[in-house]
């Protein structure tokens, strides 16, 4: 091959391209010749001291046992030095003749009209050429980038994986310093730290270890890579090898996974906040505090009212000192339900809005008056996303996320997050409202199962208290009643029905109304309870109840009370002097067996005495200690019936700080014929 090249900076690359076409006939000498030719042509361009119109001749000839390369330039006066400086590690210039001396079996310099540097390389037998070709195929088949370097960091080999990764073909890379091809501009923590040192130093630092560092493609784009560097000695010469793997996709996957985990964790936190309370306004304020400052510089949440107006329930700012200012500014100009954009539009249409960049022009376009424009300017809105609070096909309100810093903007992922928060918040709001409706229904039903008022008993004070256990969204199983008895007197009843809910409510109604009906024909409390037991068994309710029924006779003083118990705690008589006496004989609960044993016990009621009926919820965990309630009543001797009932209820609540474990029903009747108050 004979090639004439201009004396220009592009000639070394042209020489490499030409030599690559001869690669099949150069056998195992190709790599060495490529480096040497690149250096010799570069020297001719830079050091021949000829004009740009001068020519450089490159000749490559293949003989049976050798390959001869000649590079001739038009410069003169150059002769072969007697002693060529050996090629050393860390050397970045003066490598041309050193490489020729290193690679060639024979070489020389001829003067004359020009200067010719020639070199000859003995070729290996054909079998070595085959092995070299197989090695080249194997290197090119590797998935990763493989690069071999000489001691000065010059590329000696560059497989197809490196070409695919960095964008340089093999003939473009061989003969050039590797740092000029793949290392980004100086970066103390990256490739600069490792690869811009000599290969020997770099190998000392990362020999055999996979090190992550940023590298650079031909187009200037940087990417993360794992780099492993090793060294090898061949025929007394040291070479260095880089194995490089592009981990961009892996990094993107890891970042996406981390973002997804953060997204899921954030939504889990939001769900926990939304489930923490049935108080809608309080819950939404907590949600706004969760959003700020992680996902917004400030956040507002609005609800649609029944009359169509929009009520703001939360306004949180990253700067607590500005939260009040934010609320004041928003109050100055409330959201309009019929607005063409913003909160009113989102609530009316259910369509979320993303304003990636809120410019002054956009604010001026959406403002409906100068005052509103001034307010939005004070709020410093730079990027905004507004999502509806939705549940079961209805829009209940909106959530607005706002950035005020110029460098922060919202995108589609943030819009998706806001919409997800809106759906979760909307469902929490709707569930709270449904729960409140259910609670109201339960309370209304509970009240219907209790007397709407207590009758006036001549010369007696009567007071009642009822406290349901739990949240109050289910009808309780305790009840009380006061009604006239047959033949004169009054019936006082406290009962406890098994369970809660609709079945318990039905049994309460049945028990109350049955007792009212049978008591007119059966003045005996025991007989009335026996009749109630039969009714319960005949209705197959499968539920039982306990009842205390007291017939109070007040025509004369002292009065008289007759007590019948059906599995219920005995009532207590609080005497005027402070003594406490239980009245009644324990009997079996109703609705379990036919003809349960029920007994009657009578006692006198003196002026100033309090007759106290109660359910077992009053005792709660103190049920095994019967003296607790008696001790409390002793301190209440001589007090009005209402005071006694109140103190018993308070005592029951204090004894169960975690909440009542059972309903509490209290009924107190006091003989007030003695007008002495203490």
XYZ file of C-alpha atoms in Angstrom:
678
model
C 0.000 0.000 0.000
C 1.232 3.478 -0.845
C -0.587 6.574 0.410
C 0.178 10.291 0.111
C -1.111 12.476 2.944
C -1.148 16.266 3.424
C 0.818 17.716 6.319
C -2.312 18.331 8.427
C -3.666 17.334 11.849
C -6.154 14.953 10.228
C -3.452 12.860 8.586
C -2.762 10.536 11.575
C -6.413 9.497 11.590
C -6.334 8.990 7.797
C -3.251 6.830 8.222
C -4.995 4.706 10.844
C -8.021 4.290 8.557
C -5.804 3.120 5.733
C -3.897 0.709 7.948
C -7.140 -0.785 9.254
C -7.992 -1.868 5.702
C -4.779 -3.908 5.698
C -5.522 -5.548 9.047
C -6.339 -8.969 7.522
C -2.850 -9.261 5.954
C -0.899 -7.798 8.855
C -1.577 -10.766 11.143
C -0.579 -10.207 14.778
C 1.543 -7.160 13.937
C -1.464 -4.935 13.257
C -1.824 -3.485 16.784
C 1.870 -2.550 17.094
C 1.998 -1.117 13.580
C -1.171 0.933 14.159
C 0.355 2.634 17.191
C 3.741 3.175 15.525
C 2.299 4.551 12.262
C 0.013 6.914 14.172
C 3.001 8.266 16.116
C 5.296 8.585 13.053
C 2.707 10.452 10.968
C 1.955 12.691 13.942
C 5.699 13.480 14.275
C 5.917 14.246 10.560
C 3.024 16.697 10.808
C 4.254 18.428 13.946
C 8.062 18.371 13.660
C 9.033 18.248 9.940
C 8.821 22.064 9.819
C 7.305 22.154 6.334
C 4.381 24.155 4.965
C 0.742 23.003 4.903
C 1.079 22.084 1.212
C 3.837 19.559 1.876
C 3.151 15.838 1.474
C 3.756 12.825 3.704
C 4.239 9.448 2.042
C 3.128 6.267 3.812
C 4.123 2.899 2.376
C 3.300 -0.507 3.799
C 4.614 -3.690 2.154
C 4.005 -7.284 3.136
C 6.753 -9.807 2.478
C 6.677 -13.508 3.209
C 8.502 -13.188 6.487
C 8.210 -9.531 7.362
C 6.231 -6.297 7.015
C 7.992 -3.043 6.121
C 6.575 0.419 6.889
C 8.046 3.704 5.611
C 6.975 7.241 6.511
C 8.595 10.012 4.457
C 8.231 13.765 4.920
C 9.836 16.711 3.100
C 11.818 17.865 6.127
C 15.630 17.573 6.162
C 18.522 17.319 8.580
C 17.023 14.539 10.702
C 19.226 11.546 11.444
C 18.794 8.470 13.596
C 20.028 9.226 17.100
C 22.707 6.933 18.470
C 20.704 6.269 21.617
C 16.892 6.249 21.778
C 15.363 7.039 25.147
C 13.409 3.942 26.321
C 9.619 4.147 26.513
C 8.785 4.860 30.168
C 5.593 4.948 32.203
C 4.190 8.436 32.654
C 5.842 9.765 29.499
C 3.469 11.844 27.333
C 5.808 13.057 24.497
C 8.795 11.918 22.468
C 7.263 8.494 22.012
C 7.573 8.107 18.194
C 11.060 6.599 17.766
C 10.782 4.935 21.178
C 7.718 3.040 19.951
C 9.469 2.144 16.691
C 12.456 0.876 18.652
C 10.115 -1.031 20.962
C 7.932 -2.621 18.311
C 10.291 -3.111 15.328
C 12.737 -5.927 14.784
C 14.757 -3.538 12.576
C 14.424 0.161 11.888
C 16.300 3.195 10.639
C 16.250 6.764 9.401
C 17.310 7.751 5.851
C 18.114 11.361 4.969
C 18.409 13.164 1.669
C 15.846 15.353 -0.049
C 13.482 14.369 2.740
C 13.451 12.186 5.839
C 12.283 8.568 5.843
C 11.716 6.556 8.980
C 11.405 2.861 8.207
C 10.697 -0.206 10.330
C 10.402 -3.921 9.742
C 8.451 -6.411 11.800
C 8.936 -10.142 11.380
C 5.565 -11.814 10.892
C 4.445 -14.910 12.741
C 3.513 -18.158 11.063
C -0.021 -18.482 9.698
C -1.245 -20.331 12.806
C -0.461 -17.296 14.947
C -2.454 -15.138 12.540
C -5.411 -17.453 12.963
C -5.096 -17.291 16.720
C -4.841 -13.501 16.545
C -7.988 -13.376 14.417
C -9.829 -15.587 16.885
C -8.702 -13.392 19.786
C -9.947 -10.305 17.927
C -13.340 -11.959 17.320
C -13.559 -12.968 20.953
C -12.817 -9.422 22.144
C -15.390 -7.951 19.785
C -17.986 -10.462 20.957
C -17.676 -9.279 24.555
C -20.713 -7.314 25.747
C -18.672 -4.752 27.667
C -16.007 -2.303 26.611
C -12.460 -3.729 26.669
C -9.485 -1.394 26.192
C -5.736 -2.144 26.295
C -3.150 0.569 27.010
C 0.588 0.989 26.766
C 2.593 2.391 29.730
C 1.879 5.945 28.598
C -1.891 5.428 28.568
C -2.141 5.217 24.762
C -4.834 2.941 23.367
C -3.394 -0.234 21.870
C -6.636 -2.175 21.493
C -10.302 -1.165 21.453
C -13.004 -3.791 21.015
C -16.417 -3.417 19.422
C -18.020 -3.025 22.868
C -15.874 0.072 23.443
C -16.864 1.410 20.027
C -20.554 0.922 20.834
C -20.170 2.458 24.286
C -18.084 5.526 23.498
C -18.832 6.193 19.829
C -15.255 5.911 18.507
C -14.394 3.184 16.021
C -11.301 1.149 16.693
C -9.124 2.904 14.116
C -10.152 6.259 15.615
C -9.170 5.250 19.134
C -5.954 3.272 18.724
C -2.898 5.459 19.137
C -4.682 8.140 21.172
C -4.532 8.723 24.922
C -7.471 7.033 26.611
C -8.207 10.008 28.855
C -8.760 12.190 25.790
C -11.416 9.743 24.604
C -13.422 8.741 27.674
C -12.564 10.943 30.681
C -14.795 13.961 31.386
C -13.261 17.334 32.224
C -11.309 17.373 35.518
C -13.334 15.842 38.335
C -11.414 15.037 41.568
C -13.931 12.374 42.523
C -14.302 10.723 39.122
C -12.322 9.433 36.170
C -9.932 12.382 36.479
C -8.782 11.006 39.828
C -8.011 7.576 38.389
C -7.432 7.684 34.647
C -5.501 10.930 34.272
C -2.761 9.446 36.409
C -0.329 7.052 34.764
C -1.744 3.575 34.155
C 0.670 2.272 36.756
C -0.653 4.674 39.392
C -4.255 3.987 38.415
C -3.673 0.250 38.631
C -2.237 0.657 42.115
C -5.445 2.404 43.179
C -8.054 0.166 41.587
C -6.228 -3.008 40.564
C -8.808 -5.759 40.290
C -11.549 -3.712 41.947
C -14.697 -2.529 40.225
C -14.900 1.238 40.781
C -17.832 3.417 39.787
C -16.905 6.635 37.999
C -18.444 8.997 35.448
C -17.181 8.604 31.881
C -17.881 10.553 28.678
C -19.088 9.517 25.238
C -17.965 11.040 21.956
C -20.982 13.371 21.911
C -19.996 14.824 25.305
C -22.710 13.076 27.319
C -21.601 11.735 30.683
C -22.736 8.399 32.067
C -22.007 6.240 35.135
C -19.765 3.232 34.585
C -18.159 0.442 36.544
C -14.441 0.231 35.681
C -12.038 -2.608 36.473
C -8.310 -2.174 35.660
C -5.624 -4.831 35.576
C -2.045 -5.118 34.328
C -0.195 -7.888 32.531
C 3.451 -8.538 31.548
C 4.133 -9.974 28.088
C 7.704 -10.611 26.944
C 9.007 -8.241 29.583
C 6.626 -5.434 28.637
C 3.735 -4.234 30.838
C 0.309 -3.553 29.412
C -2.854 -2.310 31.076
C -6.430 -3.364 30.491
C -9.748 -1.646 31.223
C -13.043 -3.507 31.440
C -15.919 -1.002 31.423
C -19.628 -1.557 31.956
C -22.221 1.155 31.314
C -24.562 1.139 34.348
C -26.874 3.967 33.218
C -29.887 1.677 32.892
C -29.170 0.071 36.254
C -28.884 3.507 37.892
C -32.141 4.640 36.324
C -33.816 1.478 37.545
C -32.439 1.953 41.058
C -33.528 5.588 41.090
C -36.979 4.641 39.809
C -37.253 1.942 42.486
C -36.149 4.389 45.179
C -38.651 6.950 43.935
C -41.396 4.323 43.893
C -40.541 3.195 47.428
C -40.541 6.822 48.595
C -43.857 7.364 46.800
C -45.433 4.300 48.425
C -44.041 5.243 51.861
C -45.375 8.772 51.494
C -48.833 7.538 50.520
C -48.732 5.124 53.460
C -47.997 8.054 55.776
C -50.819 10.025 54.170
C -53.214 7.089 54.592
C -52.247 6.804 58.251
C -52.923 10.520 58.754
C -56.276 10.278 56.982
C -57.296 7.286 59.085
C -56.229 8.860 62.385
C -59.441 10.765 63.086
C -63.063 11.135 62.059
C -62.779 14.900 62.523
C -62.633 15.984 58.863
C -61.168 19.467 59.352
C -58.535 18.298 61.808
C -57.528 15.419 59.533
C -57.149 17.678 56.492
C -55.004 20.122 58.444
C -52.726 17.224 59.412
C -52.553 16.180 55.754
C -51.516 19.698 54.725
C -48.744 19.621 57.351
C -47.561 16.307 55.902
C -47.360 17.784 52.394
C -45.346 20.842 53.523
C -42.395 21.141 53.093
C -41.569 17.782 51.460
C -43.764 18.301 48.390
C -44.752 21.961 48.548
C -43.718 25.316 49.950
C -47.336 25.826 50.886
C -50.526 23.815 50.643
C -54.222 24.641 50.897
C -57.195 22.293 51.136
C -60.746 23.404 50.374
C -64.129 21.720 50.814
C -67.328 22.176 48.858
C -70.193 23.103 51.192
C -73.825 22.039 50.781
C -74.800 25.542 49.645
C -72.229 25.424 46.822
C -69.696 27.716 48.493
C -66.040 26.776 48.913
C -64.587 26.682 52.415
C -60.864 26.582 53.080
C -60.071 24.179 55.922
C -56.245 24.122 55.781
C -53.469 26.528 54.807
C -49.928 25.433 55.706
C -46.701 27.259 54.800
C -43.105 25.995 55.006
C -42.343 29.127 56.995
C -44.646 28.972 60.066
C -44.424 32.741 60.402
C -46.035 33.101 56.981
C -48.918 30.639 57.535
C -51.128 33.327 59.084
C -50.187 35.746 56.295
C -51.095 33.110 53.716
C -54.502 32.558 55.311
C -55.109 36.310 55.462
C -54.248 36.825 51.824
C -56.484 33.940 50.766
C -59.334 35.245 52.922
C -59.094 38.574 51.137
C -60.187 36.939 47.901
C -62.165 33.662 48.414
C -62.320 31.050 45.680
C -65.153 31.540 43.214
C -67.087 28.323 42.390
C -67.625 29.406 38.768
C -63.963 30.369 38.094
C -62.496 29.353 34.730
C -59.361 27.940 36.364
C -57.896 27.158 39.754
C -59.719 25.754 42.770
C -63.245 26.619 41.607
C -62.682 25.038 38.195
C -61.157 21.852 39.657
C -64.005 21.382 42.161
C -66.668 22.116 39.536
C -65.249 19.849 36.815
C -63.263 17.264 38.765
C -60.302 17.848 36.414
C -56.864 18.339 37.984
C -54.708 21.224 36.777
C -50.932 21.428 36.450
C -49.197 24.791 36.115
C -45.563 23.758 35.679
C -44.437 27.374 35.483
C -46.604 30.219 36.715
C -45.398 33.320 34.906
C -46.465 36.902 35.460
C -48.283 36.715 32.130
C -50.257 33.676 33.278
C -51.193 35.392 36.537
C -52.357 38.461 34.652
C -54.411 36.271 32.324
C -56.188 34.374 35.110
C -56.700 37.312 37.495
C -60.214 38.747 37.341
C -59.344 42.075 38.961
C -56.256 44.101 39.949
C -56.685 43.277 43.642
C -56.583 39.545 42.940
C -53.501 40.003 40.771
C -51.797 41.854 43.623
C -52.674 39.055 46.063
C -51.327 36.294 43.794
C -48.144 38.307 43.311
C -47.671 38.449 47.087
C -48.129 34.671 47.302
C -45.111 34.227 44.962
C -46.584 31.293 43.066
C -43.946 29.760 40.775
C -45.372 26.292 40.110
C -48.690 24.808 41.141
C -50.785 21.657 40.956
C -54.443 21.427 42.001
C -56.262 18.097 42.348
C -59.855 17.284 43.304
C -60.831 15.456 46.489
C -62.975 12.703 45.008
C -64.999 9.847 46.457
C -67.602 7.572 44.903
C -68.037 9.719 41.820
C -68.408 13.008 43.693
C -66.003 15.921 44.096
C -65.827 17.007 47.729
C -63.106 19.645 47.518
C -59.558 20.279 46.294
C -55.924 20.173 47.391
C -53.414 22.740 46.069
C -49.618 22.276 46.141
C -47.480 25.332 45.427
C -43.766 25.969 44.984
C -42.518 29.524 45.501
C -38.837 28.955 44.685
C -37.787 29.535 41.093
C -35.788 26.315 40.697
C -38.647 24.042 41.819
C -41.352 22.996 39.380
C -44.073 20.370 39.288
C -44.384 17.711 36.604
C -46.644 14.850 35.612
C -45.381 12.657 38.477
C -46.314 15.373 40.983
C -49.740 15.689 39.379
C -50.249 11.937 39.804
C -49.222 12.196 43.464
C -51.632 15.077 44.090
C -54.458 13.153 42.419
C -53.708 10.089 44.542
C -53.711 12.209 47.695
C -56.982 13.759 46.546
C -58.627 10.360 46.069
C -57.445 9.108 49.456
C -58.481 12.312 51.223
C -61.843 12.322 49.443
C -62.547 8.749 50.493
C -61.550 9.534 54.094
C -63.876 12.559 54.109
C -66.762 10.583 52.650
C -66.230 7.716 55.111
C -66.147 10.179 58.019
C -69.386 11.733 56.862
C -71.031 8.351 56.409
C -69.810 7.347 59.846
C -71.204 10.589 61.286
C -74.562 9.902 59.636
C -74.545 6.375 61.015
C -73.620 7.734 64.431
C -76.473 10.231 64.306
C -78.900 7.484 63.315
C -77.657 5.306 66.180
C -77.971 8.169 68.667
C -81.469 8.960 67.456
C -82.464 5.306 67.730
C -80.865 5.045 71.173
C -82.835 8.034 72.400
C -86.026 6.509 71.047
C -85.388 3.438 73.202
C -85.114 5.545 76.359
C -87.803 7.675 77.982
C -87.933 11.115 76.354
C -88.419 12.564 79.836
C -88.817 11.368 83.407
C -92.249 11.675 84.999
C -92.844 13.754 88.111
C -93.231 11.534 91.182
C -94.889 13.458 94.045
C -92.425 14.295 96.824
C -89.589 12.475 95.001
C -86.632 13.607 92.887
C -85.776 11.332 89.957
C -82.580 11.548 87.888
C -81.158 9.297 85.144
C -77.851 9.094 83.267
C -76.906 7.030 80.255
C -73.417 6.735 78.667
C -72.895 4.341 75.736
C -69.591 2.485 75.460
C -67.377 2.863 72.393
C -67.822 5.495 69.709
C -71.592 5.590 69.929
C -72.182 4.406 66.355
C -74.021 1.283 67.563
C -77.105 1.103 69.723
C -76.220 0.129 73.266
C -77.725 -2.704 75.256
C -78.578 -0.873 78.526
C -81.880 0.848 79.185
C -83.939 2.408 81.963
C -87.585 3.407 82.403
C -89.950 4.995 84.927
C -93.733 4.552 84.641
C -96.837 4.295 86.844
C -97.654 0.958 88.491
C -101.060 -0.729 88.695
C -102.991 0.221 91.831
C -100.766 3.225 92.532
C -97.057 3.738 92.917
C -94.290 3.756 90.336
C -92.133 1.209 88.551
C -88.391 1.912 88.200
C -86.493 -0.295 85.720
C -82.866 -0.719 84.690
C -81.916 -3.474 82.241
C -78.928 -4.764 80.292
C -79.493 -6.519 76.971
C -76.885 -8.856 75.562
C -74.837 -7.367 72.706
C -75.222 -4.216 70.624
C -76.749 -3.237 67.335
C -80.169 -3.788 65.728
C -80.953 -7.050 67.549
C -80.134 -5.503 70.907
C -82.258 -2.469 70.013
C -85.190 -4.701 69.120
C -84.876 -6.543 72.425
C -84.732 -3.271 74.396
C -87.958 -2.122 72.750
C -89.585 -5.465 73.416
C -88.496 -5.511 77.076
C -89.543 -1.919 77.829
C -92.938 -2.114 76.208
C -93.665 -5.607 77.559
C -92.950 -4.482 81.123
C -95.155 -1.421 80.685
C -97.976 -3.648 79.402
C -97.828 -6.494 81.926
C -97.236 -4.235 84.942
C -100.815 -2.915 84.717
C -102.175 -6.409 85.319
C -99.378 -7.744 87.520
C -98.526 -5.389 90.362
C -95.933 -7.873 91.617
C -92.460 -7.080 90.178
C -91.579 -10.791 90.213
C -94.710 -11.647 88.222
C -93.953 -8.916 85.692
C -90.422 -10.258 85.138
C -91.777 -13.809 84.799
C -94.174 -12.634 82.085
C -91.338 -10.810 80.307
C -89.296 -14.046 80.342
C -92.136 -15.906 78.628
C -92.435 -13.229 75.966
C -88.702 -13.369 75.282
C -88.743 -17.153 74.939
C -91.768 -17.080 72.655
C -90.074 -14.580 70.341
C -86.978 -16.790 69.961
C -84.688 -13.794 70.162
C -81.687 -15.926 71.188
C -80.608 -12.954 73.295
C -80.870 -12.662 77.044
C -81.127 -9.689 79.350
C -80.806 -8.817 83.006
C -83.373 -6.572 84.709
C -84.008 -4.942 88.070
C -87.645 -3.903 88.596
C -88.572 -1.782 91.644
C -92.141 -0.934 92.645
C -92.009 2.312 94.618
C -95.003 3.127 96.843
C -95.003 6.782 97.926
C -98.503 7.412 99.315
C -97.313 7.334 102.911
C -94.129 8.208 104.748
C -91.996 6.250 105.053
C -92.450 4.956 101.506
C -91.924 1.368 100.500
C -90.026 -0.307 97.672
C -90.381 -3.889 96.417
C -87.387 -5.168 94.398
C -87.183 -8.128 91.989
C -83.858 -9.101 90.375
C -83.310 -11.136 87.201
C -79.527 -11.591 87.006
C -78.966 -7.881 87.600
C -76.848 -6.048 90.211
C -78.925 -5.277 93.289
C -79.955 -1.616 93.751
C -78.444 0.269 96.663
C -80.326 2.275 99.271
C -78.316 5.317 100.339
C -79.725 6.307 103.718
C -79.822 9.905 104.821
C -77.147 9.224 107.427
C -74.711 7.687 104.900
C -75.413 3.976 105.368
C -75.580 1.953 102.145
C -77.797 -1.147 101.914
C -78.167 -3.520 98.929
C -81.755 -4.629 98.336
C -82.850 -7.818 96.572
C -82.087 -11.484 96.127
C -80.106 -12.561 93.082
C -82.175 -14.192 90.348
C -81.519 -15.681 86.895
C -81.370 -13.584 83.749
C -84.352 -13.576 81.396
C -84.679 -15.329 78.041
C -82.522 -18.335 78.988
C -84.870 -20.880 80.606
C -88.554 -21.200 81.395
C -89.673 -20.245 84.893
C -86.415 -18.826 86.271
C -86.373 -18.300 90.058
C -87.209 -14.642 90.789
C -87.730 -13.304 94.307
C -89.042 -10.103 95.808
C -87.498 -8.138 98.665
C -89.161 -5.104 100.298
C -87.579 -2.137 102.150
C -88.748 1.143 103.634
C -87.797 4.492 102.079
C -87.359 7.342 104.539
C -87.182 11.060 103.797
C -83.694 11.932 102.502
C -82.977 8.380 101.287
C -81.718 7.736 97.717
C -82.668 4.554 95.860
C -79.895 3.865 93.291
C -80.399 1.510 90.338
C -77.498 0.906 87.905
C -76.131 -1.439 85.254
C -72.861 -3.346 85.656
C -71.049 -0.848 83.423
C -70.961 1.451 86.475
C -68.584 -0.946 88.197
C -66.545 -1.860 85.109
C -63.238 -3.411 86.181
C -64.200 -2.766 89.813
C -67.048 -5.293 89.647
C -65.222 -7.653 92.023
C -64.942 -4.873 94.617
C -68.491 -4.192 95.756
C -67.377 -1.668 98.363
C -66.113 0.898 95.824
C -69.558 2.164 94.835
C -70.794 1.949 98.428
C -67.887 4.112 99.630
C -68.671 6.697 96.947
C -72.355 6.787 97.882
C -71.527 7.297 101.549
C -69.816 10.559 100.623
C -72.964 11.609 98.721
C -75.422 11.136 101.597
C -78.083 13.833 101.638
C -77.226 15.085 98.113
C -79.943 15.638 95.464
C -80.679 12.771 93.072
C -79.094 14.621 90.134
C -75.813 15.106 92.022
C -75.719 11.439 93.010
C -76.338 10.342 89.410
C -73.647 12.703 88.075
C -70.995 11.571 90.544
C -71.641 7.903 89.826
C -71.279 8.519 86.075
C -68.034 10.473 86.550
C -66.647 7.767 88.806
C -67.394 5.109 86.185
C -65.542 7.068 83.482
C -62.521 7.742 85.722
C -62.251 4.065 86.566
C -61.892 3.240 82.831
C -59.375 5.756 81.338
C -59.199 3.814 78.087
C -62.906 4.315 77.532
C -66.002 2.662 78.881
C -65.962 -1.079 78.341
C -69.714 -1.355 78.791
C -72.718 0.943 78.692
C -73.617 2.825 81.841
C -77.240 3.265 82.927
C -78.079 5.006 86.235
C -81.473 5.735 87.800
C -81.787 7.542 91.172
C -84.984 8.280 93.137
C -84.746 10.405 96.305
C -87.436 10.882 98.926
C -87.564 14.696 99.106
C -90.163 15.025 101.821
C -87.389 16.064 104.203
C -86.284 19.546 103.026
C -82.826 19.385 104.461
C -79.937 19.862 102.001
C -76.408 19.246 102.863
